[in-house]
Amino acid sequence: MKIATWNINGIKARNDVLLRWFDEAAPDVACLQEIKTVDEGFPSDVFEAKGYNVVVHGQKSFNGVAVLSKLPLEDVRRGLPGDDSDVQSRYLEVVVSTPDTSVARIACIYLPNGNPIATEKFPYKLSWMERLERHATELLELEEPLLLTGDYNVIPEHEDCTSPEAWADDALFQPESRSAFKRLKNLGFLDAVRACEPAHHTYTFWDYQAGAWQKNNGIRIDHLLLSSQAADKLITAGIDKHTRSWERPSDHVPVWVELDA
DNA sequence: ATGGTTGGTAGCCAA
């Protein structure tokens, strides 16, 4: 079973690219971030016609996440628990099931960017990460195959970018952001891309600006964290880097795992 | 090179 995550940076601008990638990659489950539309604006009918079940947690203009799955989706949870005043659509949790059994629980995550760090955006990011850690702790007690996947907006290590000094003042590389990510991972998750791909020059995002793609000035910020029960089923993980060179690309590329499930 | 580009929206804000 192939489970993918992709920040598509706007479904309206990415429709053709998204369909092209679906035909090529044929994911069993796709977690999408930054759809930038309300639920009704997502082309669910197009993907239902391709045999996918679709759940959307949208928002006008900003954020918005969706999960598309060939297998039925159950136990759908919209929004990250822990703050009823948080109106941003950044979290969507599902259980992928067959008629007989549940295969995996999957959380589709669009973690706050947090820039600029001198504004309220950075503490919002850190409190969101605390909420994620608390919720993940509860989910791990279920002792089931669990994937926390999406755009984390965190560069975990120095080798996950080309020049760490260039990111020194960025929320994606702050010590608080990185230690929060490490705490989450150390609850008992495997970083699947870290485990399966080279440690250096393995990126999932290249900025539109300043020729970042042409210079391979990227960062690794899209992650698949696997519980031990999911990691036991891990066959391989990969990055569909070539989509970044397509016409009108997202600034992120698809990242995926293949599970023996 | 503290620049540069893209998306959503209809101003600039977010990334």
XYZ file of C-alpha atoms (C1' of nucleotides) in Angstrom:
276
model
C 0.000 0.000 0.000
C 1.381 3.349 -1.098
C 0.661 6.308 1.176
C 1.733 9.760 0.001
C 1.780 13.321 1.292
C 1.941 16.459 -0.837
C 1.580 20.152 -0.144
C 0.006 21.172 -3.446
C -0.110 24.947 -2.741
C -3.634 25.556 -4.033
C -5.916 23.006 -5.696
C -7.285 25.487 -8.220
C -3.824 26.161 -9.636
C -2.667 22.541 -9.296
C -5.553 20.543 -10.762
C -3.724 19.389 -13.894
C -0.451 18.645 -12.117
C -2.268 16.725 -9.394
C -4.149 14.562 -11.912
C -0.952 13.924 -13.880
C 0.781 12.730 -10.710
C -2.185 10.536 -9.670
C -2.120 8.785 -13.052
C 1.622 8.232 -12.742
C 1.991 7.374 -9.041
C -1.386 5.717 -8.367
C -1.246 6.251 -4.594
C -3.584 4.179 -2.427
C -3.815 7.095 -0.011
C -2.876 10.717 -0.658
C -2.718 13.364 2.073
C -2.878 16.860 0.581
C -2.072 20.148 2.292
C -2.677 23.788 1.410
C -5.667 23.122 -0.806
C -6.615 26.780 -0.140
C -10.331 26.310 -0.638
C -13.508 25.545 1.244
C -14.770 21.945 1.132
C -17.100 22.684 -1.792
C -14.202 24.032 -3.855
C -12.321 20.727 -3.869
C -12.949 18.621 -7.009
C -14.058 15.564 -5.031
C -16.174 14.271 -7.928
C -13.136 14.039 -10.198
C -11.317 11.779 -7.758
C -14.414 9.808 -6.807
C -14.735 9.021 -10.510
C -11.200 7.618 -10.300
C -12.270 5.337 -7.456
C -11.131 7.369 -4.461
C -12.960 8.155 -1.253
C -12.484 11.830 -0.418
C -12.608 13.730 2.863
C -11.878 17.447 2.967
C -11.198 19.877 5.789
C -11.067 23.113 3.875
C -10.704 26.824 4.538
C -11.183 29.877 2.352
C -7.936 31.224 0.841
C -5.522 29.636 3.305
C -4.520 26.236 4.681
C -6.936 23.343 4.092
C -6.197 19.608 4.032
C -7.715 16.578 2.292
C -7.304 12.805 2.260
C -8.035 10.663 -0.793
C -8.130 6.881 -0.417
C -8.960 3.860 -2.526
C -10.064 2.040 0.641
C -12.938 3.316 2.784
C -12.217 6.000 5.399
C -13.619 5.808 8.909
C -13.259 7.652 12.238
C -12.743 10.982 10.492
C -11.498 13.734 12.814
C -11.347 17.325 11.557
C -9.034 19.643 13.471
C -6.277 19.066 16.013
C -7.625 18.663 19.577
C -6.523 20.940 22.391
C -7.702 24.435 21.408
C -11.333 25.077 20.485
C -10.473 28.667 19.509
C -8.153 27.503 16.689
C -10.085 28.005 13.437
C -7.261 27.133 11.013
C -7.822 23.952 8.959
C -4.541 22.130 9.383
C -5.336 18.625 10.638
C -7.389 15.733 9.282
C -7.251 12.243 10.770
C -8.732 9.095 9.245
C -8.675 5.323 9.628
C -8.143 3.463 6.371
C -10.186 0.267 6.510
C -11.175 -2.813 4.594
C -14.561 -4.439 5.241
C -12.763 -6.804 7.633
C -10.191 -4.721 9.452
C -8.575 -1.334 9.868
C -5.284 -1.012 8.000
C -3.820 2.178 9.412
C -4.658 5.436 11.137
C -3.350 8.400 9.180
C -3.071 12.034 10.219
C -2.771 14.629 7.435
C -0.832 17.573 8.897
C -0.208 21.127 7.744
C 1.903 22.419 10.604
C 2.019 26.218 10.982
C 4.905 27.944 9.205
C 5.646 30.261 12.138
C 7.273 33.140 10.276
C 8.147 35.834 11.106
C 9.424 34.586 14.467
C 8.981 37.996 16.155
C 5.201 37.822 15.626
C 2.390 35.790 17.195
C 2.830 33.270 14.380
C 5.834 31.619 16.025
C 4.259 30.928 19.453
C 1.196 29.653 17.545
C 3.455 27.183 15.753
C 5.052 26.011 19.011
C 1.727 25.634 20.832
C 0.358 23.724 17.819
C 3.345 21.366 18.071
C 2.666 20.862 21.793
C -0.931 19.965 20.970
C 0.281 17.556 18.294
C 2.649 15.879 20.754
C -0.134 15.464 23.329
C -2.533 14.026 20.752
C 0.144 11.733 19.308
C 0.824 10.410 22.804
C -2.841 9.408 23.081
C -2.894 7.845 19.611
C 0.201 5.745 20.345
C -1.654 4.126 23.248
C -3.921 2.507 20.641
C -0.873 0.471 19.535
C -1.953 0.405 15.886
C -0.236 1.238 12.607
C -0.182 5.041 12.741
C 1.242 7.559 10.278
C 1.639 11.242 11.120
C 2.338 12.750 7.743
C 2.365 16.095 6.037
C 4.089 19.440 5.735
C 5.737 19.891 9.141
C 7.441 23.182 8.276
C 10.416 21.935 10.299
C 13.957 21.311 9.023
C 14.986 18.575 11.467
C 18.783 18.542 11.037
C 21.574 20.574 9.443
C 21.849 18.084 6.601
C 18.193 18.728 5.694
C 19.126 22.042 4.064
C 22.037 23.309 1.952
C 23.177 26.195 4.133
C 21.988 26.162 7.763
C 23.212 29.732 8.317
C 20.704 30.958 5.722
C 17.887 29.517 7.863
C 19.193 30.740 11.233
C 16.419 33.329 11.675
C 13.678 31.218 10.123
C 10.901 29.558 12.124
C 11.496 26.303 10.219
C 14.983 25.951 11.722
C 14.625 27.506 15.179
C 15.965 25.351 18.055
C 12.458 25.357 19.592
C 10.910 24.049 16.361
C 13.560 21.384 15.901
C 13.456 20.194 19.522
C 9.645 19.991 19.393
C 9.907 17.834 16.278
C 12.522 15.669 17.970
C 10.309 15.252 21.052
C 7.435 14.126 18.843
C 9.640 11.675 16.946
C 11.136 10.337 20.158
C 7.713 9.332 21.426
C 8.403 6.302 19.248
C 8.130 7.226 15.571
C 10.340 6.351 12.633
C 11.195 9.144 10.167
C 10.583 7.003 7.073
C 12.353 9.216 4.528
C 15.356 9.588 6.823
C 15.444 5.788 7.114
C 15.210 5.063 3.376
C 16.860 7.980 1.561
C 20.374 9.476 1.677
C 20.989 11.796 4.638
C 22.324 14.619 2.466
C 20.702 16.607 -0.352
C 17.365 14.899 0.186
C 14.810 17.672 -0.124
C 11.041 17.989 -0.456
C 10.667 21.753 -0.997
C 12.370 24.305 -3.209
C 11.359 27.955 -2.988
C 9.932 29.590 -6.108
C 12.338 32.485 -5.570
C 15.975 33.129 -6.435
C 16.371 30.018 -8.597
C 16.247 27.690 -5.602
C 15.228 24.687 -7.737
C 17.905 25.288 -10.381
C 20.559 25.521 -7.639
C 19.096 22.567 -5.708
C 18.780 24.906 -2.746
C 16.060 22.850 -1.051
C 14.916 21.799 2.384
C 13.399 18.600 3.810
C 10.217 19.635 5.619
C 7.601 17.094 4.456
C 7.753 14.047 6.687
C 6.192 10.640 7.271
C 6.400 9.569 10.909
C 5.532 5.896 11.487
C 4.543 4.201 14.735
C 6.406 0.970 15.441
C 3.399 -1.021 14.198
C 3.550 0.905 10.903
C 7.355 0.785 10.722
C 7.161 -3.010 10.961
C 5.325 -2.914 7.609
C 7.679 -0.422 5.923
C 9.014 -1.569 2.551
C 10.467 1.692 1.284
C 9.994 5.451 1.129
C 10.645 7.914 -1.669
C 10.360 11.441 -3.029
C 8.852 12.266 -6.432
C 11.370 15.032 -7.049
C 10.789 15.161 -10.803
C 7.371 16.812 -10.345
C 9.169 20.015 -9.303
C 10.298 20.480 -12.923
C 6.777 20.140 -14.350
C 4.949 23.163 -15.693
C 3.293 25.241 -12.927
C 4.609 23.013 -10.134
C 3.943 23.174 -6.424
C 6.968 24.326 -4.441
C 6.698 20.984 -2.580
C 6.965 17.505 -4.151
C 5.130 14.280 -3.221
C 6.698 12.102 -0.527
C 5.524 8.528 0.005
C 5.933 5.226 1.781
C 5.194 1.719 0.583
C 3.782 -0.479 3.359
C 3.286 -4.232 3.361
C -0.394 -3.886 4.166
C 22.781 39.653 -3.736
C 18.079 40.865 3.146
C 16.773 39.652 -3.091
C 13.346 36.876 -5.392
C 8.115 34.149 -7.062
C 3.679 32.091 -6.586
C -1.408 31.516 -5.076
C -5.764 33.425 -3.545
C -8.091 37.205 -3.949
C -9.351 41.582 -5.198
C -5.908 44.641 -0.368
C -2.178 42.794 0.355
C -1.367 38.399 3.123
C 0.942 33.967 3.379
C 4.636 31.144 2.164
